[in-house]
Tab-separated table of C-alpha atoms in Angstrom:
chain	number	residue	atom	x	y	z
A	87	MET	CA	-68.582	86.411	-13.327
A	88	LYS	CA	-65.626	84.028	-13.606
A	89	ASN	CA	-67.370	81.929	-16.248
A	90	SER	CA	-68.310	85.060	-18.172
A	91	LEU	CA	-64.687	86.249	-18.161
A	92	LYS	CA	-63.481	82.827	-19.241
A	93	LYS	CA	-65.993	82.840	-22.096
A	94	ILE	CA	-64.791	86.253	-23.291
A	95	LEU	CA	-61.146	85.150	-23.179
A	96	ASN	CA	-61.944	81.975	-25.092
A	97	GLU	CA	-63.755	84.001	-27.733
A	98	ARG	CA	-60.727	86.283	-28.090
A	99	LEU	CA	-58.373	83.311	-28.325
A	100	LYS	CA	-60.500	81.656	-30.989
A	101	ASN	CA	-60.729	84.938	-32.862
A	102	SER	CA	-56.942	85.328	-32.672
A	103	LEU	CA	-56.387	81.819	-34.015
A	104	TRP	CA	-58.711	82.487	-36.943
A	105	MET	CA	-56.927	85.742	-37.733
A	106	VAL	CA	-53.519	84.081	-37.440
A	107	SER	CA	-54.521	81.209	-39.728
A	108	GLU	CA	-55.814	83.608	-42.375
A	109	LYS	CA	-52.720	85.798	-42.261
A	110	GLY	CA	-50.513	82.715	-42.233
A	111	LEU	CA	-52.097	81.348	-45.375
A	112	SER	CA	-51.785	84.746	-46.988
A	113	ILE	CA	-48.148	85.379	-46.115
A	114	PHE	CA	-46.696	81.918	-46.580
A	115	GLY	CA	-48.755	81.194	-49.669
A	116	LEU	CA	-47.629	84.436	-51.250
A	117	ILE	CA	-44.005	83.781	-50.264
A	118	PHE	CA	-43.849	80.449	-52.061
A	119	VAL	CA	-45.682	81.587	-55.167
A	120	THR	CA	-43.892	84.939	-55.148
A	121	SER	CA	-40.627	83.027	-55.226
A	122	LEU	CA	-41.698	81.462	-58.519
A	123	VAL	CA	-42.738	84.858	-59.851
A	124	ALA	CA	-39.499	86.488	-58.662
A	125	LYS	CA	-37.401	83.834	-60.380
A	126	TYR	CA	-39.491	84.259	-63.532
A	127	ILE	CA	-39.344	88.040	-63.861
A	128	GLY	CA	-36.028	88.775	-62.115
A	129	PRO	CA	-35.026	91.442	-59.561
A	130	SER	CA	-35.583	94.474	-61.830
A	131	VAL	CA	-39.201	93.783	-62.807
A	132	TYR	CA	-39.954	92.510	-59.310
A	133	GLY	CA	-38.689	95.853	-58.125
A	134	GLU	CA	-41.265	97.528	-60.400
A	135	LEU	CA	-44.016	95.552	-58.681
A	136	ALA	CA	-42.663	96.527	-55.261
A	137	LEU	CA	-42.422	100.183	-56.297
A	138	ALA	CA	-46.077	100.157	-57.379
A	139	GLY	CA	-47.048	98.732	-54.006
A	140	THR	CA	-45.022	101.399	-52.238
A	141	ILE	CA	-46.576	104.307	-54.126
A	142	PHE	CA	-50.170	103.203	-53.589
A	143	ALA	CA	-49.511	102.373	-49.953
A	144	ILE	CA	-48.843	106.086	-49.555
A	145	VAL	CA	-52.036	106.994	-51.445
A	146	ARG	CA	-53.960	104.564	-49.219
A	147	ALA	CA	-52.563	106.140	-46.059
A	148	VAL	CA	-53.946	109.509	-47.149
A	149	ALA	CA	-57.337	108.203	-48.255
A	150	ILE	CA	-58.087	106.043	-45.229
A	151	LEU	CA	-58.229	109.183	-43.052
A	152	GLY	CA	-57.737	107.118	-39.893
A	153	ILE	CA	-61.144	105.538	-40.475
A	154	ASP	CA	-59.834	101.989	-40.031
A	155	GLN	CA	-58.592	102.684	-36.510
A	156	ILE	CA	-61.604	104.786	-35.497
A	157	TYR	CA	-64.012	102.204	-36.888
A	158	PHE	CA	-62.287	99.284	-35.149
A	159	LYS	CA	-62.489	101.056	-31.806
A	160	GLN	CA	-66.179	101.922	-32.267
A	161	ALA	CA	-67.128	98.460	-33.506
A	162	SER	CA	-65.281	96.843	-30.569
A	163	LYS	CA	-67.512	98.793	-28.187
A	164	LYS	CA	-70.623	98.003	-30.262
A	165	SER	CA	-71.679	101.617	-29.887
A	166	TYR	CA	-73.909	101.748	-32.947
A	167	GLN	CA	-76.369	99.461	-34.689
A	168	ASN	CA	-76.752	100.859	-38.217
A	169	SER	CA	-74.828	100.988	-41.472
A	170	GLN	CA	-74.454	104.764	-41.613
A	171	LEU	CA	-70.814	104.700	-40.556
A	172	ILE	CA	-69.853	101.957	-43.026
A	173	VAL	CA	-71.481	103.563	-46.055
A	174	ASN	CA	-70.323	107.092	-45.318
A	175	ALA	CA	-66.804	105.840	-44.589
A	176	ILE	CA	-66.693	104.210	-48.041
A	177	TYR	CA	-67.883	107.421	-49.721
A	178	ILE	CA	-65.371	109.533	-47.835
A	179	ILE	CA	-62.463	107.201	-48.642
A	180	SER	CA	-63.474	107.075	-52.316
A	181	SER	CA	-63.684	110.860	-52.572
A	182	ILE	CA	-60.049	111.068	-51.502
A	183	TYR	CA	-58.513	107.931	-53.024
A	184	ILE	CA	-59.825	108.240	-56.590
A	185	PRO	CA	-58.504	111.770	-57.351
A	186	PHE	CA	-55.123	111.023	-55.750
A	187	SER	CA	-54.735	107.718	-57.609
A	188	VAL	CA	-55.632	109.292	-60.962
A	189	LEU	CA	-52.999	111.995	-60.423
A	190	THR	CA	-50.453	109.371	-59.362
A	191	LEU	CA	-51.049	107.178	-62.402
A	192	GLY	CA	-50.940	110.198	-64.682
A	193	TRP	CA	-47.649	111.374	-63.234
A	194	PHE	CA	-46.026	107.958	-63.532
A	195	TYR	CA	-47.229	107.510	-67.107
A	196	PHE	CA	-46.089	110.906	-68.396
A	197	TYR	CA	-43.062	111.637	-66.208
A	198	GLY	CA	-41.949	108.226	-64.941
A	199	SER	CA	-40.406	105.385	-66.902
A	200	GLY	CA	-43.829	104.380	-68.215
A	201	GLN	CA	-42.775	100.734	-68.252
A	202	HIS	CA	-45.147	98.133	-66.878
A	203	ILE	CA	-47.852	100.735	-66.227
A	204	VAL	CA	-50.307	97.839	-66.080
A	205	PHE	CA	-48.823	96.809	-62.715
A	206	PHE	CA	-49.480	100.277	-61.334
A	207	VAL	CA	-53.074	100.262	-62.591
A	208	ALA	CA	-53.697	96.796	-61.135
A	209	THR	CA	-52.157	97.775	-57.813
A	210	CYS	CA	-54.242	100.931	-57.774
A	211	LEU	CA	-57.470	98.941	-58.215
A	212	ALA	CA	-56.479	96.270	-55.679
A	213	VAL	CA	-55.598	98.837	-53.023
A	214	TYR	CA	-58.863	100.709	-53.638
A	215	ILE	CA	-60.923	97.549	-53.217
A	216	GLY	CA	-59.061	96.741	-50.020
A	217	VAL	CA	-59.341	100.206	-48.549
A	218	ILE	CA	-63.126	100.403	-48.954
A	219	ASP	CA	-63.647	96.915	-47.509
A	220	ILE	CA	-64.720	98.315	-44.129
A	221	ARG	CA	-66.715	95.187	-43.331
A	222	ALA	CA	-63.443	93.292	-42.822
A	223	ILE	CA	-62.585	95.647	-39.951
A	224	HIS	CA	-66.077	95.200	-38.484
A	225	LEU	CA	-65.826	91.404	-38.473
A	226	ASP	CA	-62.417	91.506	-36.749
A	227	ALA	CA	-63.670	93.972	-34.153
A	228	ILE	CA	-66.689	91.875	-33.143
A	229	LEU	CA	-64.612	88.668	-32.990
A	230	LEU	CA	-65.960	87.106	-36.180
A	231	SER	CA	-62.599	86.883	-37.910
A	232	LYS	CA	-63.285	83.340	-39.107
A	233	TYR	CA	-65.476	84.798	-41.852
A	234	ASN	CA	-62.633	87.031	-42.940
A	235	VAL	CA	-60.472	83.921	-43.059
A	236	ILE	CA	-62.937	82.175	-45.366
A	237	ALA	CA	-63.233	85.126	-47.738
A	238	ASN	CA	-59.528	85.927	-47.827
A	239	SER	CA	-58.477	82.297	-48.154
A	240	VAL	CA	-60.607	81.794	-51.253
A	241	GLY	CA	-59.254	84.996	-52.791
A	242	ILE	CA	-55.661	84.108	-52.004
A	243	LEU	CA	-56.062	80.573	-53.355
A	244	ILE	CA	-57.480	81.803	-56.654
A	245	SER	CA	-54.767	84.451	-56.916
A	246	LEU	CA	-51.975	81.999	-56.161
A	247	ILE	CA	-53.248	79.468	-58.688
A	248	SER	CA	-53.454	82.118	-61.395
A	249	ARG	CA	-49.897	83.310	-60.652
A	250	TYR	CA	-48.613	79.765	-60.760
A	251	LEU	CA	-50.285	79.119	-64.116
A	252	ILE	CA	-48.850	82.315	-65.611
A	253	VAL	CA	-45.334	81.228	-64.620
A	254	LYS	CA	-45.928	77.564	-65.497
A	255	PHE	CA	-46.958	78.324	-69.082
A	256	ASN	CA	-44.516	81.217	-69.609
A	257	LEU	CA	-47.301	83.710	-70.281
A	258	PRO	CA	-46.613	87.467	-70.691
A	259	ILE	CA	-45.588	89.023	-67.380
A	260	GLU	CA	-48.249	91.722	-67.786
A	261	LEU	CA	-50.868	89.076	-66.991
A	262	LEU	CA	-49.584	89.091	-63.414
A	263	SER	CA	-51.794	92.159	-63.003
A	264	ILE	CA	-54.844	89.848	-62.951
A	265	PRO	CA	-53.974	87.982	-59.720
A	266	ILE	CA	-53.005	91.301	-58.127
A	267	ILE	CA	-56.615	92.450	-58.547
A	268	LEU	CA	-58.159	89.071	-57.690
A	269	THR	CA	-56.393	89.013	-54.307
A	270	ALA	CA	-58.576	91.938	-53.207
A	271	PHE	CA	-61.673	91.567	-55.388
A	272	VAL	CA	-62.680	87.975	-54.569
A	273	PRO	CA	-62.593	88.455	-50.752
A	274	PHE	CA	-64.444	91.757	-51.143
A	275	VAL	CA	-67.368	90.102	-52.944
A	276	LEU	CA	-67.501	87.116	-50.595
A	277	ARG	CA	-67.314	89.364	-47.550
A	278	GLN	CA	-70.339	91.371	-48.671
A	279	LEU	CA	-72.373	88.155	-48.854
A	280	ILE	CA	-71.143	86.852	-45.497
A	281	PHE	CA	-71.603	90.180	-43.728
A	282	SER	CA	-75.187	90.643	-44.900
A	283	SER	CA	-76.152	87.242	-43.495
A	284	LYS	CA	-74.194	87.320	-40.218
A	285	VAL	CA	-74.330	90.944	-39.079
A	286	LYS	CA	-77.709	92.593	-38.669
A	287	LEU	CA	-77.510	96.364	-38.947
A	288	GLN	CA	-80.286	98.802	-39.642
A	289	ASN	CA	-80.136	100.509	-43.028
A	290	PRO	CA	-81.509	104.035	-42.600
A	291	LYS	CA	-81.935	106.320	-45.594
A	292	LEU	CA	-78.715	108.098	-46.459
A	293	LYS	CA	-78.806	111.869	-46.309
A	294	LEU	CA	-76.340	114.501	-47.424
A	295	ILE	CA	-76.371	116.089	-43.982
A	296	HIS	CA	-75.164	112.815	-42.457
A	297	PHE	CA	-72.348	112.574	-45.001
A	298	ILE	CA	-71.241	116.122	-44.185
A	299	SER	CA	-71.370	115.394	-40.453
A	300	TYR	CA	-69.266	112.279	-40.823
A	301	TYR	CA	-66.834	114.112	-43.097
A	302	ARG	CA	-66.343	116.815	-40.487
A	303	TYR	CA	-65.950	114.229	-37.748
A	304	PHE	CA	-63.347	112.199	-39.625
A	305	LEU	CA	-61.457	115.328	-40.626
A	306	LYS	CA	-61.336	116.444	-37.000
A	307	VAL	CA	-60.402	113.083	-35.491
A	308	GLY	CA	-58.770	111.485	-38.498
A	309	ILE	CA	-56.271	114.086	-39.678
A	310	PRO	CA	-53.862	113.413	-36.776
A	311	LEU	CA	-54.157	109.707	-37.612
A	312	VAL	CA	-53.592	110.439	-41.307
A	313	VAL	CA	-50.465	112.378	-40.490
A	314	SER	CA	-49.402	109.520	-38.245
A	315	SER	CA	-50.130	106.656	-40.665
A	316	LEU	CA	-48.782	108.608	-43.651
A	317	SER	CA	-45.554	109.256	-41.800
A	318	VAL	CA	-45.325	105.556	-40.906
A	319	THR	CA	-45.948	104.561	-44.514
A	320	ILE	CA	-43.366	106.991	-45.818
A	321	TYR	CA	-40.625	105.965	-43.427
A	322	THR	CA	-41.319	102.232	-43.848
A	323	GLN	CA	-41.438	102.545	-47.646
A	324	CYS	CA	-38.810	105.273	-47.877
A	325	ALA	CA	-36.019	102.837	-48.714
A	326	ASN	CA	-37.841	101.608	-51.849
A	327	LEU	CA	-38.399	105.143	-53.119
A	328	ILE	CA	-34.823	106.277	-52.455
A	329	LEU	CA	-33.332	103.068	-53.843
A	330	ALA	CA	-35.395	103.506	-57.009
A	331	SER	CA	-34.116	107.068	-57.442
A	332	LEU	CA	-30.455	106.611	-56.378
A	333	GLU	CA	-29.827	103.013	-57.424
A	334	SER	CA	-32.253	100.996	-59.608
A	335	THR	CA	-35.347	98.829	-59.411
A	336	LYS	CA	-33.033	95.827	-59.083
A	337	GLU	CA	-31.980	97.060	-55.634
A	338	VAL	CA	-35.654	97.667	-54.862
A	339	GLY	CA	-36.219	94.005	-55.733
A	340	TYR	CA	-33.471	92.833	-53.387
A	341	TYR	CA	-34.780	94.978	-50.558
A	342	SER	CA	-38.412	93.951	-51.138
A	343	ILE	CA	-37.656	90.224	-51.010
A	344	ALA	CA	-35.702	90.673	-47.775
A	345	SER	CA	-38.504	92.820	-46.345
A	346	THR	CA	-41.201	90.285	-47.261
A	347	LEU	CA	-39.371	87.384	-45.659
A	348	ALA	CA	-38.247	89.355	-42.596
A	349	GLY	CA	-41.835	90.415	-41.950
A	350	CYS	CA	-43.526	87.091	-42.730
A	351	TRP	CA	-44.097	86.449	-39.007
A	352	TYR	CA	-45.216	89.983	-38.143
A	353	PHE	CA	-48.902	89.151	-38.495
A	354	VAL	CA	-48.896	86.669	-35.602
A	355	PRO	CA	-48.052	89.017	-32.698
A	356	VAL	CA	-50.024	91.851	-34.286
A	357	THR	CA	-53.091	89.640	-34.679
A	358	LEU	CA	-52.883	88.461	-31.075
A	359	MET	CA	-52.617	92.050	-29.920
A	360	MET	CA	-55.624	93.112	-32.005
A	361	SER	CA	-57.802	90.561	-30.219
A	362	TYR	CA	-56.557	91.143	-26.672
A	363	LEU	CA	-56.187	94.918	-26.832
A	364	SER	CA	-59.970	95.259	-26.926
A	365	GLY	CA	-59.965	93.927	-23.346
A	366	ILE	CA	-57.410	96.552	-22.347
A	367	TYR	CA	-59.464	99.257	-24.105
A	368	ASN	CA	-62.500	98.376	-22.000
A	369	GLU	CA	-60.629	98.105	-18.677
A	370	ARG	CA	-61.432	101.145	-16.524
A	371	ASP	CA	-59.129	100.294	-13.610
A	372	GLU	CA	-55.742	101.762	-14.594
A	373	GLU	CA	-53.681	99.390	-12.464
A	374	LYS	CA	-55.424	96.353	-13.944
A	375	SER	CA	-55.009	97.847	-17.394
A	376	LEU	CA	-51.282	98.272	-16.756
A	377	LYS	CA	-50.927	94.679	-15.559
A	378	LYS	CA	-52.726	93.383	-18.642
A	379	SER	CA	-50.507	95.543	-20.850
A	380	VAL	CA	-47.326	94.238	-19.217
A	381	ARG	CA	-48.494	90.635	-19.506
A	382	LEU	CA	-49.319	91.038	-23.194
A	383	PHE	CA	-46.076	92.921	-23.902
A	384	ARG	CA	-44.001	90.207	-22.201
A	385	ILE	CA	-45.677	87.381	-24.103
A	386	ILE	CA	-45.288	89.166	-27.424
A	387	SER	CA	-41.612	89.968	-26.707
A	388	ILE	CA	-40.725	86.354	-25.918
A	389	PHE	CA	-42.526	85.144	-29.024
A	390	CYS	CA	-40.772	87.697	-31.254
A	391	ILE	CA	-37.301	86.853	-29.966
A	392	PHE	CA	-37.884	83.147	-30.540
A	393	ILE	CA	-39.146	83.624	-34.102
A	394	ILE	CA	-36.342	86.038	-35.022
A	395	THR	CA	-33.723	83.566	-33.761
A	396	MET	CA	-35.181	80.735	-35.841
A	397	LEU	CA	-35.433	82.828	-38.997
A	398	ALA	CA	-31.899	84.162	-38.565
A	399	LEU	CA	-30.547	80.611	-38.387
A	400	PHE	CA	-32.276	79.514	-41.594
A	401	GLY	CA	-32.488	82.816	-43.499
A	402	LYS	CA	-29.690	82.134	-45.966
A	403	PHE	CA	-31.037	78.676	-46.790
A	404	ILE	CA	-34.590	80.003	-47.282
A	405	ILE	CA	-33.591	82.815	-49.658
A	406	THR	CA	-31.251	80.745	-51.819
A	407	LYS	CA	-33.712	77.847	-52.097
A	408	LEU	CA	-36.822	79.933	-52.733
A	409	TYR	CA	-35.471	82.746	-54.895
A	410	GLY	CA	-32.194	81.470	-56.318
A	411	ASP	CA	-28.758	82.991	-56.716
A	412	ALA	CA	-30.135	86.146	-58.358
A	413	PHE	CA	-31.381	87.295	-54.940
A	414	ILE	CA	-28.295	86.486	-52.847
A	415	PRO	CA	-27.794	90.223	-52.063
A	416	SER	CA	-31.092	90.025	-50.117
A	417	ILE	CA	-29.574	87.773	-47.424
A	418	LYS	CA	-27.606	90.398	-45.503
A	419	ILE	CA	-30.495	92.856	-45.728
A	420	PHE	CA	-32.804	90.167	-44.335
A	421	TYR	CA	-30.896	89.884	-41.038
A	422	TYR	CA	-31.124	93.598	-40.307
A	423	LEU	CA	-34.811	93.777	-41.241
A	424	LEU	CA	-35.601	91.003	-38.751
A	425	ILE	CA	-34.410	93.308	-35.975
A	426	ALA	CA	-36.357	96.217	-37.452
A	427	ASN	CA	-39.529	94.118	-37.461
A	428	TYR	CA	-39.104	93.287	-33.771
A	429	PHE	CA	-38.949	96.992	-32.934
A	430	SER	CA	-41.918	97.565	-35.242
A	431	VAL	CA	-44.082	95.004	-33.415
A	432	MET	CA	-43.322	96.683	-30.110
A	433	GLY	CA	-44.114	100.028	-31.693
A	434	PHE	CA	-47.472	98.709	-32.882
A	435	PHE	CA	-48.298	97.678	-29.322
A	436	PHE	CA	-47.622	101.158	-27.964
A	437	PHE	CA	-49.391	102.746	-30.930
A	438	ARG	CA	-52.623	100.860	-30.240
A	439	LEU	CA	-52.342	101.429	-26.511
A	440	THR	CA	-51.955	105.172	-27.084
A	441	LEU	CA	-55.354	105.162	-28.810
A	442	LYS	CA	-56.927	104.040	-25.531
A	443	TYR	CA	-55.911	107.354	-23.989
A	444	GLY	CA	-56.905	109.441	-26.989
A	445	GLY	CA	-53.317	110.336	-27.814
A	446	TYR	CA	-54.057	111.197	-31.455
A	447	LYS	CA	-52.047	114.413	-31.383
A	448	PHE	CA	-49.085	112.678	-29.771
A	449	LEU	CA	-49.162	109.941	-32.417
A	450	ALA	CA	-49.257	112.504	-35.189
A	451	ASN	CA	-46.329	114.423	-33.737
A	452	LYS	CA	-44.406	111.237	-33.019
A	453	MET	CA	-44.758	109.828	-36.511
A	454	VAL	CA	-43.925	113.142	-38.149
A	455	LEU	CA	-40.777	113.304	-36.041
A	456	THR	CA	-39.969	109.691	-36.921
A	457	CYS	CA	-40.455	110.427	-40.597
A	458	ILE	CA	-38.257	113.536	-40.353
A	459	ILE	CA	-35.535	111.383	-38.818
A	460	ASN	CA	-35.881	108.505	-41.269
A	461	VAL	CA	-36.018	110.206	-44.667
A	462	PRO	CA	-32.675	112.061	-44.507
A	463	LEU	CA	-31.124	109.146	-42.592
A	464	THR	CA	-32.154	106.710	-45.323
A	465	TYR	CA	-30.929	109.044	-48.062
A	466	ILE	CA	-27.519	109.460	-46.411
A	467	LEU	CA	-27.038	105.770	-45.602
A	468	VAL	CA	-28.174	104.606	-49.053
A	469	ARG	CA	-25.711	106.992	-50.672
A	470	LEU	CA	-22.940	105.739	-48.388
A	471	TYR	CA	-23.684	102.003	-48.273
A	472	GLY	CA	-26.140	101.276	-51.075
A	473	VAL	CA	-29.063	98.944	-50.506
A	474	ILE	CA	-27.831	97.763	-47.073
A	475	GLY	CA	-27.938	101.399	-45.969
A	476	GLY	CA	-31.718	101.307	-46.261
A	477	ALA	CA	-31.763	98.435	-43.764
A	478	TYR	CA	-29.490	100.313	-41.343
A	479	ALA	CA	-31.813	103.316	-41.494
A	480	ILE	CA	-35.020	101.416	-40.739
A	481	VAL	CA	-33.449	99.586	-37.765
A	482	ILE	CA	-32.340	102.876	-36.204
A	483	THR	CA	-35.671	104.538	-36.957
A	484	GLU	CA	-37.829	101.753	-35.521
A	485	PHE	CA	-35.778	101.652	-32.314
A	486	ILE	CA	-36.118	105.387	-31.756
A	487	SER	CA	-39.828	105.317	-32.588
A	488	SER	CA	-40.707	102.315	-30.426
A	489	PHE	CA	-38.523	102.679	-27.342
A	490	ILE	CA	-37.438	106.298	-27.089
A	491	ILE	CA	-40.214	108.616	-28.261
A	492	ASN	CA	-43.003	106.667	-26.545
A	493	LEU	CA	-41.441	107.483	-23.178
A	494	LEU	CA	-42.549	111.088	-23.671
A	495	TYR	CA	-46.296	110.303	-23.518
A	496	LYS	CA	-47.016	110.003	-19.787
A	497	PRO	CA	-50.543	108.448	-19.902
A	498	LEU	CA	-49.037	105.516	-21.834
A	499	ARG	CA	-46.710	104.669	-18.936
A	500	ALA	CA	-44.284	103.107	-21.408
A	501	LYS	CA	-41.383	103.237	-18.949
A	502	GLU	CA	-43.354	101.234	-16.368
A	503	ILE	CA	-44.424	98.694	-18.972
A	504	LEU	CA	-40.844	98.200	-20.173
A	505	LEU	CA	-39.430	97.895	-16.657
A	506	ARG	CA	-42.177	95.597	-15.353
A	507	THR	CA	-41.728	93.409	-18.417
A	508	ILE	CA	-38.218	92.565	-17.248
A	509	GLY	CA	-39.306	92.271	-13.598
A	510	ILE	CA	-38.538	95.750	-12.271
A	511	ASN	CA	-41.386	97.460	-10.410
A	512	ILE	CA	-41.315	101.197	-9.894
A	513	ILE	CA	-42.059	102.158	-6.281
A	514	LYS	CA	-43.924	105.467	-6.118
């Protein structure tokens, strides 16, 4: 029994390290090459790229229908052995994403500025490819993340090289749309090949009745998650949208650079949680589950505080060296967004833990409330303080979302987790 447990833990640790290495290559590679691109195109055009990402992040949140979270949970339990769920999930996502993206592109072209529409089209395609890549979720869930690392690393490398060459030879900035698409397309193709050879699933004949059944199921279970994830996307991207409307895309560029750098470490604690939460999901003893949750929360908290301290010390140096004097306004924003990202990591922990107890309705209500708080707060603070106001708003919002609202969901036992983390045990 002991050896079996040790084997499972080792598998999770290895899986976490693979996921961390892949995300690390992705984030840090993109940071260094993005710095070249940002210097080349300037804050205003970089803001256009960020705005495109923001808009299609919202479209993605609607189209995914909570399928990513539902699928991860099911795949972790290995509760099915055929490809029905994968294929039907792709069809369902496509039936939602394509109409919404066409309407979005049409609106921007006819009623927006119309400039650099190619970036919006490229982002639209890249997000679509990523959102239907369900096999990536499957590989993470069954602890085969190393194959995701291989696929993503190749895609990132090709994308980074192409971006570098575009900047190196002073090519038209519109060509930057090519690496945007390659970042998603290359891993997608490689992952299909890897998945077919490493994961053996039955391939039953697809029937319309199955599609309808899955559609009804995902609508029933997924809508609360859609509301939740859409609200999260809106309040995390709200600053970009409001800055674009009240200020300019230059301010969007400043904010986006600060956001990218402040969140460059986010993937590490989140990746560790993704691997170890599956053990908490499968733990039936509530006291043991609570102890595991506290242990994981404490480790993640210590790690986050250490990383934030290091980045705060060197933040000014990093921004000025990587992006140049044109992005100096990003420095102050960066410090506040570091704090916001800490609260966000803690919020992610409680979010995933809530899924264990089936708290879909609570999550939906919580995120709607968070969104309701954030949108007017961001609008008011941006009007009062400009771009730094967006940073103030997200710090306040993430704190309320992560440490205040979660206390209301009793099965989560958030209060006990927080108190035990700092060494205080509640005596019942």
